[in-house]
mmCIF file of C-alpha atoms in Angstrom:
data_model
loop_
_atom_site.group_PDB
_atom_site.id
_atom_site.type_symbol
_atom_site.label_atom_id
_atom_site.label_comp_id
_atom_site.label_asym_id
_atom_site.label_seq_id
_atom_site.Cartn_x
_atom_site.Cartn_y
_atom_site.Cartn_z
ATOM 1 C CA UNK A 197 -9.430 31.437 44.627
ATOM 2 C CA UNK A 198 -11.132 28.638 42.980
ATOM 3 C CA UNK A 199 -10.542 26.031 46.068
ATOM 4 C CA UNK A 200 -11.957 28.903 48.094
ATOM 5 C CA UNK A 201 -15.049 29.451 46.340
ATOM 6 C CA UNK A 202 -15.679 25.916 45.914
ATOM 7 C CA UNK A 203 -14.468 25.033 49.967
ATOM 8 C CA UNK A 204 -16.723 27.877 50.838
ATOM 9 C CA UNK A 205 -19.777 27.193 48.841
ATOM 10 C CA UNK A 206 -20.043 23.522 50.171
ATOM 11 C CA UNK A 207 -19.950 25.012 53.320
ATOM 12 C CA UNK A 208 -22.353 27.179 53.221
ATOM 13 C CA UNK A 209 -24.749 24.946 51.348
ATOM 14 C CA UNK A 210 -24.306 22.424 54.363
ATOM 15 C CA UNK A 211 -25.458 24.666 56.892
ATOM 16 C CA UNK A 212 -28.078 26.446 55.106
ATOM 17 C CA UNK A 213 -27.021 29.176 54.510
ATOM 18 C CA UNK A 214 -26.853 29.183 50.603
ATOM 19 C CA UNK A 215 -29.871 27.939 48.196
ATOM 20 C CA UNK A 216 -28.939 25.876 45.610
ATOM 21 C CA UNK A 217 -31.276 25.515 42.965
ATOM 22 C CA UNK A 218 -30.384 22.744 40.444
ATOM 23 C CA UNK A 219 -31.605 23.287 36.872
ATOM 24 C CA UNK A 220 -30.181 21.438 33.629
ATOM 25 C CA UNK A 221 -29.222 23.356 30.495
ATOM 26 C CA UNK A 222 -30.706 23.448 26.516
ATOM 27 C CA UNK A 223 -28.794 24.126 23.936
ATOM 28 C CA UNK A 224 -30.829 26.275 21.506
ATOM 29 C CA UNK A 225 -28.909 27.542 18.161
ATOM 30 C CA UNK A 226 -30.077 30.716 16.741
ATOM 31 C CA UNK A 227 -28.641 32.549 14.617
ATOM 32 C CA UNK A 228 -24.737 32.284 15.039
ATOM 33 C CA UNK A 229 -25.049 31.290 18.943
ATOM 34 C CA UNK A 230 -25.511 28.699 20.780
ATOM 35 C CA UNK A 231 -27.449 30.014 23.408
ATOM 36 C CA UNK A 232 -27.770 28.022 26.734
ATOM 37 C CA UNK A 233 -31.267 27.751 28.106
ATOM 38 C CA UNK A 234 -31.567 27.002 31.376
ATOM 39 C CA UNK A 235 -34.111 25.446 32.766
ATOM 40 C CA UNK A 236 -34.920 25.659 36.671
ATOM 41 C CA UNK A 237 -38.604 24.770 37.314
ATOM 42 C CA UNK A 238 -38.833 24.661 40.885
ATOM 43 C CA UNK A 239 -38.195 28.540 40.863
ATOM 44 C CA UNK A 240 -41.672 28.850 38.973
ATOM 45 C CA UNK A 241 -43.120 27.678 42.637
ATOM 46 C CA UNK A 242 -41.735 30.839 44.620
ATOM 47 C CA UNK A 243 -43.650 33.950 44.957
ATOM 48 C CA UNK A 244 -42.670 36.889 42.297
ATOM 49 C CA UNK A 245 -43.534 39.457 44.597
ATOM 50 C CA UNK A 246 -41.600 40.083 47.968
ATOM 51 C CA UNK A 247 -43.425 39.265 51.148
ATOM 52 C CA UNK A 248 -44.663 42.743 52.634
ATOM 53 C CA UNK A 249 -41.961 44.148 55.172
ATOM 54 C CA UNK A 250 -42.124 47.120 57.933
ATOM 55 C CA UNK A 251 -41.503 49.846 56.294
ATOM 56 C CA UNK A 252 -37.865 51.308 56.609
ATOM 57 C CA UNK A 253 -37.127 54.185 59.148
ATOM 58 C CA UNK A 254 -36.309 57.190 57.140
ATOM 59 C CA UNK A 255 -32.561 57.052 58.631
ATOM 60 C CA UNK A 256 -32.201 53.365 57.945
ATOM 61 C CA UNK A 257 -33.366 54.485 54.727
ATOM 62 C CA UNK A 258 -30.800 57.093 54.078
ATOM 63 C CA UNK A 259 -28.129 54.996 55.625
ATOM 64 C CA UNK A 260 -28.913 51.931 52.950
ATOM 65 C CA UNK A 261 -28.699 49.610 56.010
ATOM 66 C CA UNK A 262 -32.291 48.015 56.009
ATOM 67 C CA UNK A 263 -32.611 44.758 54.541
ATOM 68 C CA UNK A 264 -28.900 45.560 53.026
ATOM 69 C CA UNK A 265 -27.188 42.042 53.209
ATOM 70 C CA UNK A 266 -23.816 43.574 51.693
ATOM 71 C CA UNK A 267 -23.359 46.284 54.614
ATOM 72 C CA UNK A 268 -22.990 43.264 56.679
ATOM 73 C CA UNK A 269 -22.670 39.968 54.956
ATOM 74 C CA UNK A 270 -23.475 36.699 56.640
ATOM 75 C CA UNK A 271 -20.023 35.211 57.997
ATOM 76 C CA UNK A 272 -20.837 31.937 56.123
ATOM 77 C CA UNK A 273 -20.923 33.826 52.939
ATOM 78 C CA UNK A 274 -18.060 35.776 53.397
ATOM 79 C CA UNK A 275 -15.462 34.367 51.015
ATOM 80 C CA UNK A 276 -12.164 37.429 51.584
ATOM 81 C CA UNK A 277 -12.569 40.685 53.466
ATOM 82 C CA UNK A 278 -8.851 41.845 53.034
ATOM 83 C CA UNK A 279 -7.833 40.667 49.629
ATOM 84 C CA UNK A 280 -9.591 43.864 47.765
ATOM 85 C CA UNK A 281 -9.268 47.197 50.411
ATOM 86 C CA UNK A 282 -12.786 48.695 49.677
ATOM 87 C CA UNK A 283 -14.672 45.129 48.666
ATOM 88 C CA UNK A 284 -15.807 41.768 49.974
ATOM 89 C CA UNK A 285 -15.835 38.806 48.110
ATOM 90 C CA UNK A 286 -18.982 36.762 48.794
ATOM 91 C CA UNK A 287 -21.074 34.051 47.721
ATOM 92 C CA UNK A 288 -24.244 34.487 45.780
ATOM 93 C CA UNK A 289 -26.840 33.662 48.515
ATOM 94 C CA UNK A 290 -29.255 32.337 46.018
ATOM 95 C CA UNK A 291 -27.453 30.240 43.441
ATOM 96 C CA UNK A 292 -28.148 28.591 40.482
ATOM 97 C CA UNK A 293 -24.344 28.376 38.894
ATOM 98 C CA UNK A 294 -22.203 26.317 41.465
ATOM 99 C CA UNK A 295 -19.360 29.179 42.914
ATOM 100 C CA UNK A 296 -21.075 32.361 41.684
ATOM 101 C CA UNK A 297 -19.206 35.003 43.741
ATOM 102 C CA UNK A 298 -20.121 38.434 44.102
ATOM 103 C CA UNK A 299 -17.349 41.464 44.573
ATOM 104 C CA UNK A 300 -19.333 43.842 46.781
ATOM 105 C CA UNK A 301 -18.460 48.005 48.075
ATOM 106 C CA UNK A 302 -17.197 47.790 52.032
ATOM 107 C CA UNK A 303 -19.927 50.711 52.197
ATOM 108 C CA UNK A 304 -23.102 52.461 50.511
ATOM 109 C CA UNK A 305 -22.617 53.113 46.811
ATOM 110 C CA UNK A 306 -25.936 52.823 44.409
ATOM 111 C CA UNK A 307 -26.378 49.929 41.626
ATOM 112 C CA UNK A 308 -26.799 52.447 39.210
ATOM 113 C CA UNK A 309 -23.618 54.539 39.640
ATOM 114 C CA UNK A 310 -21.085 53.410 36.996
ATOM 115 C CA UNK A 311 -18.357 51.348 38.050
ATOM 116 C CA UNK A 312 -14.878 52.869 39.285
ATOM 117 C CA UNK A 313 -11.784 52.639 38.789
ATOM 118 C CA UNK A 314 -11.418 50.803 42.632
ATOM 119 C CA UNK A 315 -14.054 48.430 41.134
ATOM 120 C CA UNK A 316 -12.510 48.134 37.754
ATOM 121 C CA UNK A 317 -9.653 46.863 39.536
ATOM 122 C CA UNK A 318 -11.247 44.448 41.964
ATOM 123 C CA UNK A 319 -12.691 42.965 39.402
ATOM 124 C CA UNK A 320 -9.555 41.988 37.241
ATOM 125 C CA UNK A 321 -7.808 41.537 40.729
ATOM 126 C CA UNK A 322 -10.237 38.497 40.979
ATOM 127 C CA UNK A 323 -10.251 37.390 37.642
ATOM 128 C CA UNK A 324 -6.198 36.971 37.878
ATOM 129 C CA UNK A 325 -7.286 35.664 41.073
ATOM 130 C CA UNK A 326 -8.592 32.344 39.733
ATOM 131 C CA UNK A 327 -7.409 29.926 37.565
ATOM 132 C CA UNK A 328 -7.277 30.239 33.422
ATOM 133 C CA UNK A 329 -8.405 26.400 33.527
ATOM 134 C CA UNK A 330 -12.061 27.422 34.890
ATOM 135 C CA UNK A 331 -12.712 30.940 32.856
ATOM 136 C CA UNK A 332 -14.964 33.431 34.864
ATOM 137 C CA UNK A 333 -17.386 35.283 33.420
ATOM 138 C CA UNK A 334 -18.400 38.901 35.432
ATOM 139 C CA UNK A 335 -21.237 41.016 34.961
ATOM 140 C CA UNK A 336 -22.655 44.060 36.284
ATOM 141 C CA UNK A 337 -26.332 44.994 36.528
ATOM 142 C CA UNK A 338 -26.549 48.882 36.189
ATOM 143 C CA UNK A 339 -30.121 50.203 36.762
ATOM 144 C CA UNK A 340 -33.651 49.567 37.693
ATOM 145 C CA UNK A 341 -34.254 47.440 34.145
ATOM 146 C CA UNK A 342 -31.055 45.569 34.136
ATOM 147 C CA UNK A 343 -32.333 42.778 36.499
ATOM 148 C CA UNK A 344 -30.288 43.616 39.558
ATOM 149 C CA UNK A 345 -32.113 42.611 42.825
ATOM 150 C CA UNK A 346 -30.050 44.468 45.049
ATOM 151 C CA UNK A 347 -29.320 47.850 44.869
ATOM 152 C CA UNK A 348 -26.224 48.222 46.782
ATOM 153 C CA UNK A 349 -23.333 48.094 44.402
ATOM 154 C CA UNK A 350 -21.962 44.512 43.187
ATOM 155 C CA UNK A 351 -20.231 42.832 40.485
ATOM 156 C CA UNK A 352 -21.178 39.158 39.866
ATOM 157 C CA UNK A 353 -18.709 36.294 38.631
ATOM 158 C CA UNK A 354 -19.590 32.677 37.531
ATOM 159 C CA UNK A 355 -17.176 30.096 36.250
ATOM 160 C CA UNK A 356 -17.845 29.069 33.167
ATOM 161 C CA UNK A 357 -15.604 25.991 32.263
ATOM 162 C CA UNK A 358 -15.625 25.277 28.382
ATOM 163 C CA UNK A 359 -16.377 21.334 28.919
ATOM 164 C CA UNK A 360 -19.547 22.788 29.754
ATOM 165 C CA UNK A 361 -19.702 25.006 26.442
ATOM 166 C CA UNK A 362 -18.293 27.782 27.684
ATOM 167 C CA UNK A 363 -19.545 31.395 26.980
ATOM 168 C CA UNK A 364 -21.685 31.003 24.213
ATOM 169 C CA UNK A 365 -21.147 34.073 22.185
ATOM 170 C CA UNK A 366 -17.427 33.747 22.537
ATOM 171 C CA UNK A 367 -16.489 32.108 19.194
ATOM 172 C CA UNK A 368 -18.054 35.699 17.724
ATOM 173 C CA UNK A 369 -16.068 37.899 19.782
ATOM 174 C CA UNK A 370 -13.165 35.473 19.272
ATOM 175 C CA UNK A 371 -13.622 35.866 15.104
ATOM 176 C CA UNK A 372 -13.994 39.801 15.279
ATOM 177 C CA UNK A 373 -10.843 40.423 17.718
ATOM 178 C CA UNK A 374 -7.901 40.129 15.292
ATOM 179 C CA UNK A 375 -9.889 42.435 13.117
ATOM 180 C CA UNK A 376 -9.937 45.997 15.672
ATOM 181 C CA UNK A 377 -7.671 47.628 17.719
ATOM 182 C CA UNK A 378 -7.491 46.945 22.186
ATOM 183 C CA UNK A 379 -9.275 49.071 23.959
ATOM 184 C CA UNK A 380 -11.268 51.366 21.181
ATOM 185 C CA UNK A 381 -15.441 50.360 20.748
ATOM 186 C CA UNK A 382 -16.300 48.029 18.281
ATOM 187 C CA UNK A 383 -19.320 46.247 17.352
ATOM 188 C CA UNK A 384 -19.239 42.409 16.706
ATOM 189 C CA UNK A 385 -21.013 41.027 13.974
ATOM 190 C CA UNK A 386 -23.648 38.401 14.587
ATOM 191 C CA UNK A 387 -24.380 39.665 18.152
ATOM 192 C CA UNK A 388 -28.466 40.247 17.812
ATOM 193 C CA UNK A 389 -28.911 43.288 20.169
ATOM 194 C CA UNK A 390 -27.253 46.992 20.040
ATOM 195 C CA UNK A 391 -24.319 46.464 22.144
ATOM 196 C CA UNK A 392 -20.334 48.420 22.223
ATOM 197 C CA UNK A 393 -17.496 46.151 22.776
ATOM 198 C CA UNK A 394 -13.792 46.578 23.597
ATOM 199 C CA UNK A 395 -10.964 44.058 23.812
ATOM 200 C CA UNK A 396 -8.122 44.043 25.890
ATOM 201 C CA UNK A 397 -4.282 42.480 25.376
ATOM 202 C CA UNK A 398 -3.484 39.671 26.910
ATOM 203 C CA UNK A 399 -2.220 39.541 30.690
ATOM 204 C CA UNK A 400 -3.491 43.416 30.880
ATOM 205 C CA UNK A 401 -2.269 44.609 34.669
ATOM 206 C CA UNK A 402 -5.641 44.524 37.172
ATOM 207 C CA UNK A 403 -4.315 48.279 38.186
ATOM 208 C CA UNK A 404 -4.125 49.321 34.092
ATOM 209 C CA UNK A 405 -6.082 52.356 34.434
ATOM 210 C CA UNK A 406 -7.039 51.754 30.144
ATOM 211 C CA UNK A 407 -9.444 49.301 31.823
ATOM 212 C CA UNK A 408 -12.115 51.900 33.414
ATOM 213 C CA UNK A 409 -11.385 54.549 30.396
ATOM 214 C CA UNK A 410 -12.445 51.773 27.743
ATOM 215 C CA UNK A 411 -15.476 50.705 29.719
ATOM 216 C CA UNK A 412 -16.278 54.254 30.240
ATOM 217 C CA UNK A 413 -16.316 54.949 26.446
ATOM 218 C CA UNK A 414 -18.249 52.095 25.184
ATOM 219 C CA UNK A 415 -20.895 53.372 28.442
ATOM 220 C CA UNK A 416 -21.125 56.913 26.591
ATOM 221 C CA UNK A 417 -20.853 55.249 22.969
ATOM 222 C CA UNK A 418 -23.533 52.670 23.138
ATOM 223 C CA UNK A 419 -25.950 55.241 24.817
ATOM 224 C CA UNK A 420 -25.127 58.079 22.647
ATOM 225 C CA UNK A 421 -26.190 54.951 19.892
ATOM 226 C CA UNK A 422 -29.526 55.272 20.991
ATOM 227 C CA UNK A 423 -29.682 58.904 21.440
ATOM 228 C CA UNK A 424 -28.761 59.419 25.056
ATOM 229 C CA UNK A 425 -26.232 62.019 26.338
ATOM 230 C CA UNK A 426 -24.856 59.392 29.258
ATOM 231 C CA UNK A 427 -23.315 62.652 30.697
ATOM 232 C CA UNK A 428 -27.152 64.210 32.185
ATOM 233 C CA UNK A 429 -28.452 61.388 32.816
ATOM 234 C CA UNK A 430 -28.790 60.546 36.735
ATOM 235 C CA UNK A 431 -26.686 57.553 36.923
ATOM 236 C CA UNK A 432 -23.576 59.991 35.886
ATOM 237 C CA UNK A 433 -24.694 61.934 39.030
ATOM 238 C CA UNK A 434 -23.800 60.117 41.819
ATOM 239 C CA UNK A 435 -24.923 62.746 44.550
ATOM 240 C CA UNK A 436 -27.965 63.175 43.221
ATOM 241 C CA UNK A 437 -28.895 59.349 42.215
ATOM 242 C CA UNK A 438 -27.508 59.025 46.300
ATOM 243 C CA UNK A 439 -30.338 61.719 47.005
ATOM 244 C CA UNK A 440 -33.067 60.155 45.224
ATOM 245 C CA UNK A 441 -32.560 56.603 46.582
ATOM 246 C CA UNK A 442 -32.508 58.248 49.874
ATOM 247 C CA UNK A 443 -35.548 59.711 49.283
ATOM 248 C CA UNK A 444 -34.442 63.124 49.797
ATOM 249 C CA UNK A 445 -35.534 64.544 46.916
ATOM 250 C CA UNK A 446 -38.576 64.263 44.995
ATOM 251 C CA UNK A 447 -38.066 61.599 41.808
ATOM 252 C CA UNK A 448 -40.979 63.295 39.804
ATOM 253 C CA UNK A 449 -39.092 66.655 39.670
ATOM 254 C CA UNK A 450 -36.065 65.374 39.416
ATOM 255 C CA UNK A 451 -34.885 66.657 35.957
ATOM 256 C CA UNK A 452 -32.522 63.560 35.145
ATOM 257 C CA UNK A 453 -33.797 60.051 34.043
ATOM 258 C CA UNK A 454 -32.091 57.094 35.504
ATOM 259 C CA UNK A 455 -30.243 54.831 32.783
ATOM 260 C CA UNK A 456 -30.215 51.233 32.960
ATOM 261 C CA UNK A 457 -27.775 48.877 31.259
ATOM 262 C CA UNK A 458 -25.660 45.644 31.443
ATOM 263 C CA UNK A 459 -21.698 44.587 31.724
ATOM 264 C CA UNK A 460 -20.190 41.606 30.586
ATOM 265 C CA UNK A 461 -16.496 41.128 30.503
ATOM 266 C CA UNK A 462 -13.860 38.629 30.952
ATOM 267 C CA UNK A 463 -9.345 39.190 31.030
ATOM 268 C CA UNK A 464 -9.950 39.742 27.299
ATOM 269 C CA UNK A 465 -12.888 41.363 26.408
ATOM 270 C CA UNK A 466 -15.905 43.348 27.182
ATOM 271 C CA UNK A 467 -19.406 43.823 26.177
ATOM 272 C CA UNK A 468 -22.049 46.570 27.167
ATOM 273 C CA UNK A 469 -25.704 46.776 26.906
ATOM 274 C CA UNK A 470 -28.070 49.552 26.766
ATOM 275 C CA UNK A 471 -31.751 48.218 28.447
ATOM 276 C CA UNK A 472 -34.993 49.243 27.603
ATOM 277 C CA UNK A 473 -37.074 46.770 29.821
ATOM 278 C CA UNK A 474 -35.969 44.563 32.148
ATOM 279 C CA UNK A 475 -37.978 41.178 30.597
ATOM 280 C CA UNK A 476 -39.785 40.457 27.562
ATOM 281 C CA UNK A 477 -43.741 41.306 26.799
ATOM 282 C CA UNK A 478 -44.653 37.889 25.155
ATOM 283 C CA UNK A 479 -42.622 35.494 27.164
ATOM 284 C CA UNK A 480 -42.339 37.157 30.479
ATOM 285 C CA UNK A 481 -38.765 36.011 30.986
ATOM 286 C CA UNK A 482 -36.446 38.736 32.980
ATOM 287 C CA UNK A 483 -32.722 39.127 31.654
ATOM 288 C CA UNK A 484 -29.930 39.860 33.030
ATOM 289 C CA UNK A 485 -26.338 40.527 32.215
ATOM 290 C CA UNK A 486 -25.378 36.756 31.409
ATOM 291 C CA UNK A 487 -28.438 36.628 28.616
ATOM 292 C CA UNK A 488 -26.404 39.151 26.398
ATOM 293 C CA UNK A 489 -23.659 36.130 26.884
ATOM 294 C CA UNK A 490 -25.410 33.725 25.344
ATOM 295 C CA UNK A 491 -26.884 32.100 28.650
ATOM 296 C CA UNK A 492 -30.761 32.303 29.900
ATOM 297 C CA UNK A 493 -32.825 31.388 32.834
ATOM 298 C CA UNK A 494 -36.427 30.136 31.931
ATOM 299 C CA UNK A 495 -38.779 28.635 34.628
ATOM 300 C CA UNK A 496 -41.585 26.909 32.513
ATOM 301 C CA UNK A 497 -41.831 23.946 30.041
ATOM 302 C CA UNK A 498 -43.824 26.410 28.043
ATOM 303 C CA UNK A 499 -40.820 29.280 28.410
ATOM 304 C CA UNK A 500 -38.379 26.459 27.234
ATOM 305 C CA UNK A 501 -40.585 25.936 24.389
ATOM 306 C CA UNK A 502 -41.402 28.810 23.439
ATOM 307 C CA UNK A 503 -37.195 29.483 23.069
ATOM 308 C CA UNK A 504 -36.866 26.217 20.674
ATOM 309 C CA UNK A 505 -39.621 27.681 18.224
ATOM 310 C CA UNK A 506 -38.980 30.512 15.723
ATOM 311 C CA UNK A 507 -40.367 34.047 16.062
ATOM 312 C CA UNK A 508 -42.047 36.629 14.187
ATOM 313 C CA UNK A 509 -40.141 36.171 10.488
ATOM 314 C CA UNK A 510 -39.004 32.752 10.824
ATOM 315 C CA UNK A 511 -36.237 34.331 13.456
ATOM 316 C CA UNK A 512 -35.630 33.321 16.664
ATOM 317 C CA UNK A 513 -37.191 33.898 19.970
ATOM 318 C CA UNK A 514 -34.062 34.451 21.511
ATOM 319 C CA UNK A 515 -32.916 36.771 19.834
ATOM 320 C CA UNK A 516 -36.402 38.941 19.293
ATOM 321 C CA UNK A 517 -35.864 38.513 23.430
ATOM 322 C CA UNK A 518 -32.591 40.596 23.401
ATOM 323 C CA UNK A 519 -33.544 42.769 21.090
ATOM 324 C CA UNK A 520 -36.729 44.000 22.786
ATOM 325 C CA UNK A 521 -35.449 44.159 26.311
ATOM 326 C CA UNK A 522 -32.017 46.213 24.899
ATOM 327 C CA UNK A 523 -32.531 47.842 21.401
ATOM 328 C CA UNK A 524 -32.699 46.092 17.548
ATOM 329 C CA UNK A 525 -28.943 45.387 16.569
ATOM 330 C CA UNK A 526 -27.227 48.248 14.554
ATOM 331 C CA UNK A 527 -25.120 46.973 12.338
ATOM 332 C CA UNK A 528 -26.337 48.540 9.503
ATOM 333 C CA UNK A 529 -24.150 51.416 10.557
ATOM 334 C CA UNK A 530 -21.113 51.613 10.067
ATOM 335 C CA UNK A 531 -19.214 49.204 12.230
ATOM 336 C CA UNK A 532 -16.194 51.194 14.769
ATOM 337 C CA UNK A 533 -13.677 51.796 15.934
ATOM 338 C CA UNK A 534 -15.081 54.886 13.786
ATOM 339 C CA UNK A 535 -17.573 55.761 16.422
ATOM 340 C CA UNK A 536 -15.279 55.416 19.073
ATOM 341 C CA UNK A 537 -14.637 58.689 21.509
#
């Protein structure tokens, strides 16, 4: 899978069909991470607001097939159509990690419905699919605060080889493994942000359905954490979230709220994030799954800056970031398996 990516991305790049925007990486400790800024100035030159389009028809709305580049992926960007029976594997149009892939649904499904079991196993289907020398890290962007730009349904991937340091909040979740049991929630110490975690055994089968149940618990943990019932909210109602995006019913009346939160997992591990606000009130930086890894995109010298100083208390920026755009950490609780369902 790796040659692919890589065959495919060059490629695409040559024909112009993929944006490549190079950027070069800070390493900024705080706390007990060290977090990789990076730094991509040429994106501060782009417009943060969308060019105005025609507006959709209402059956192209309802049919999710304006402006959807997933319903029918460019060609060039169209890594496997038959490896995964209900998902493509593309490239990431816009990319600023060489080979970031994306594993998208063959047909409509919303960004804010939680993952499935078919996408559960897609996921680990590509994960086996590439090799253990060039670790991948995948995320998922659930919800209008998460930072997902497209709301059709898609998991992300990006290689992150450790000659280029890796995932940086690894050597925490590496520490707190040994200590808990596979597949219950846990909480990992030093992580600066309420988050639920699970870890799985080693070689775990792509098919194993203990993979959707454990994400599916620390989904209703970590909300429940922050006094959500994950069971009425919309996002746990995927005819009616369907019916909303599809403008078919009215959002103020609607009784549900939509939730928004953040995946990050690897073969081993996995890490969820409740959201708040999708970027932070001082700095202005958006964040998505990959900042609760450890990894952020900032667009100014003054951003970059702003990230080496300390914060309010003599903390860091950083991690005041990820705790205002998720929730404060709460490790003052007591830590689970306990709180585990």
């Amino acid at each position: 899978m790796d040659q692919r990516l890589a065959a495919a991305f060059d490629a695409a790049l040559a024909c112009g069909h993929l944006v490549f925007t190079p950027s070069t990486v800070v390493a900024v400790h705080a706390g007990r991470i060290a977090f990789q800024v990076r730094f991509a100035p040429s994106l501060a030159k782009k417009p943060t607001k969308p060019v105005p389009q025609p507006q959709p028809s209402a059956d192209a709305t309802r049919n999710h097939s304006f402006n959807n580049p997933f319903l029918s992926p460019e060609p060039e960007l169209l890594v496997d159509a038959s490896l995964l029976p209900l998902h493509n594997i593309l490239l990431n149009k816009f990319s600023i990690v060489k080979g970031h892939a994306l594993i998208t649904t063959k047909h409509w499904e919303s960004q804010s419905e939680p993952l499935s079991p078919s996408d559960m196993a897609a996921a680990f289907i590509f994960l086996h699919a590439t090799s253990p020398a060039t670790p991948h890290l995948a995320f998922f962007n659930c919800g209008p605060l998460s930072g997902a730009s497209v709301p059709h349904k898609h998991l992300q991937f990006i290689p992150v080889p450790a000659q280029e340091g890796g995932i940086p909040i690894q050597p925490l979740l590496d520490a707190h493994a040994p200590s808990v049991p596979h597949w219950l929630p846990t909480r990992v110490p030093g992580l600066p942000f309420l988050h639920r975690a699970a870890f799985f055994p080693s070689g775990v089968a792509s098919d194993d359905p203990r993979l959707h149940t454990a994400y599916m618990r620390l989904v209703v943990d970590a909300f429940s954490a922050v006094g959500v019932d994950f069971h009425a909210t919309l996002n746990a109602d995927p005819a009616a979230l369907r019916a909303l995006h599809a403008d078919s019913i009215d959002a103020t009346l609607c009784p549900k709220k939509e939730m928004s939160y953040n995946v990050i997992f690897t073969r081993t591990w996995m890490v969820l994030v409740p959201r708040r606000a999708e970027a932070g009130s001082v700095s202005g930086v958006s964040v998505n799954s990959v900042g609760f890894a450890g990894m952020v995109l900032v667009k100014s010298e003054e951003q970059l800056n702003a990230f080496k100083s300390t914060g309010q208390d003599g903390g860091s920026r950083l991690a005041e970031l990820l705790a205002e755009v998720a929730y404060p950490s709460d490790s003052s609780l007591t830590n689970s398996a306990e709180g585990h369902l």
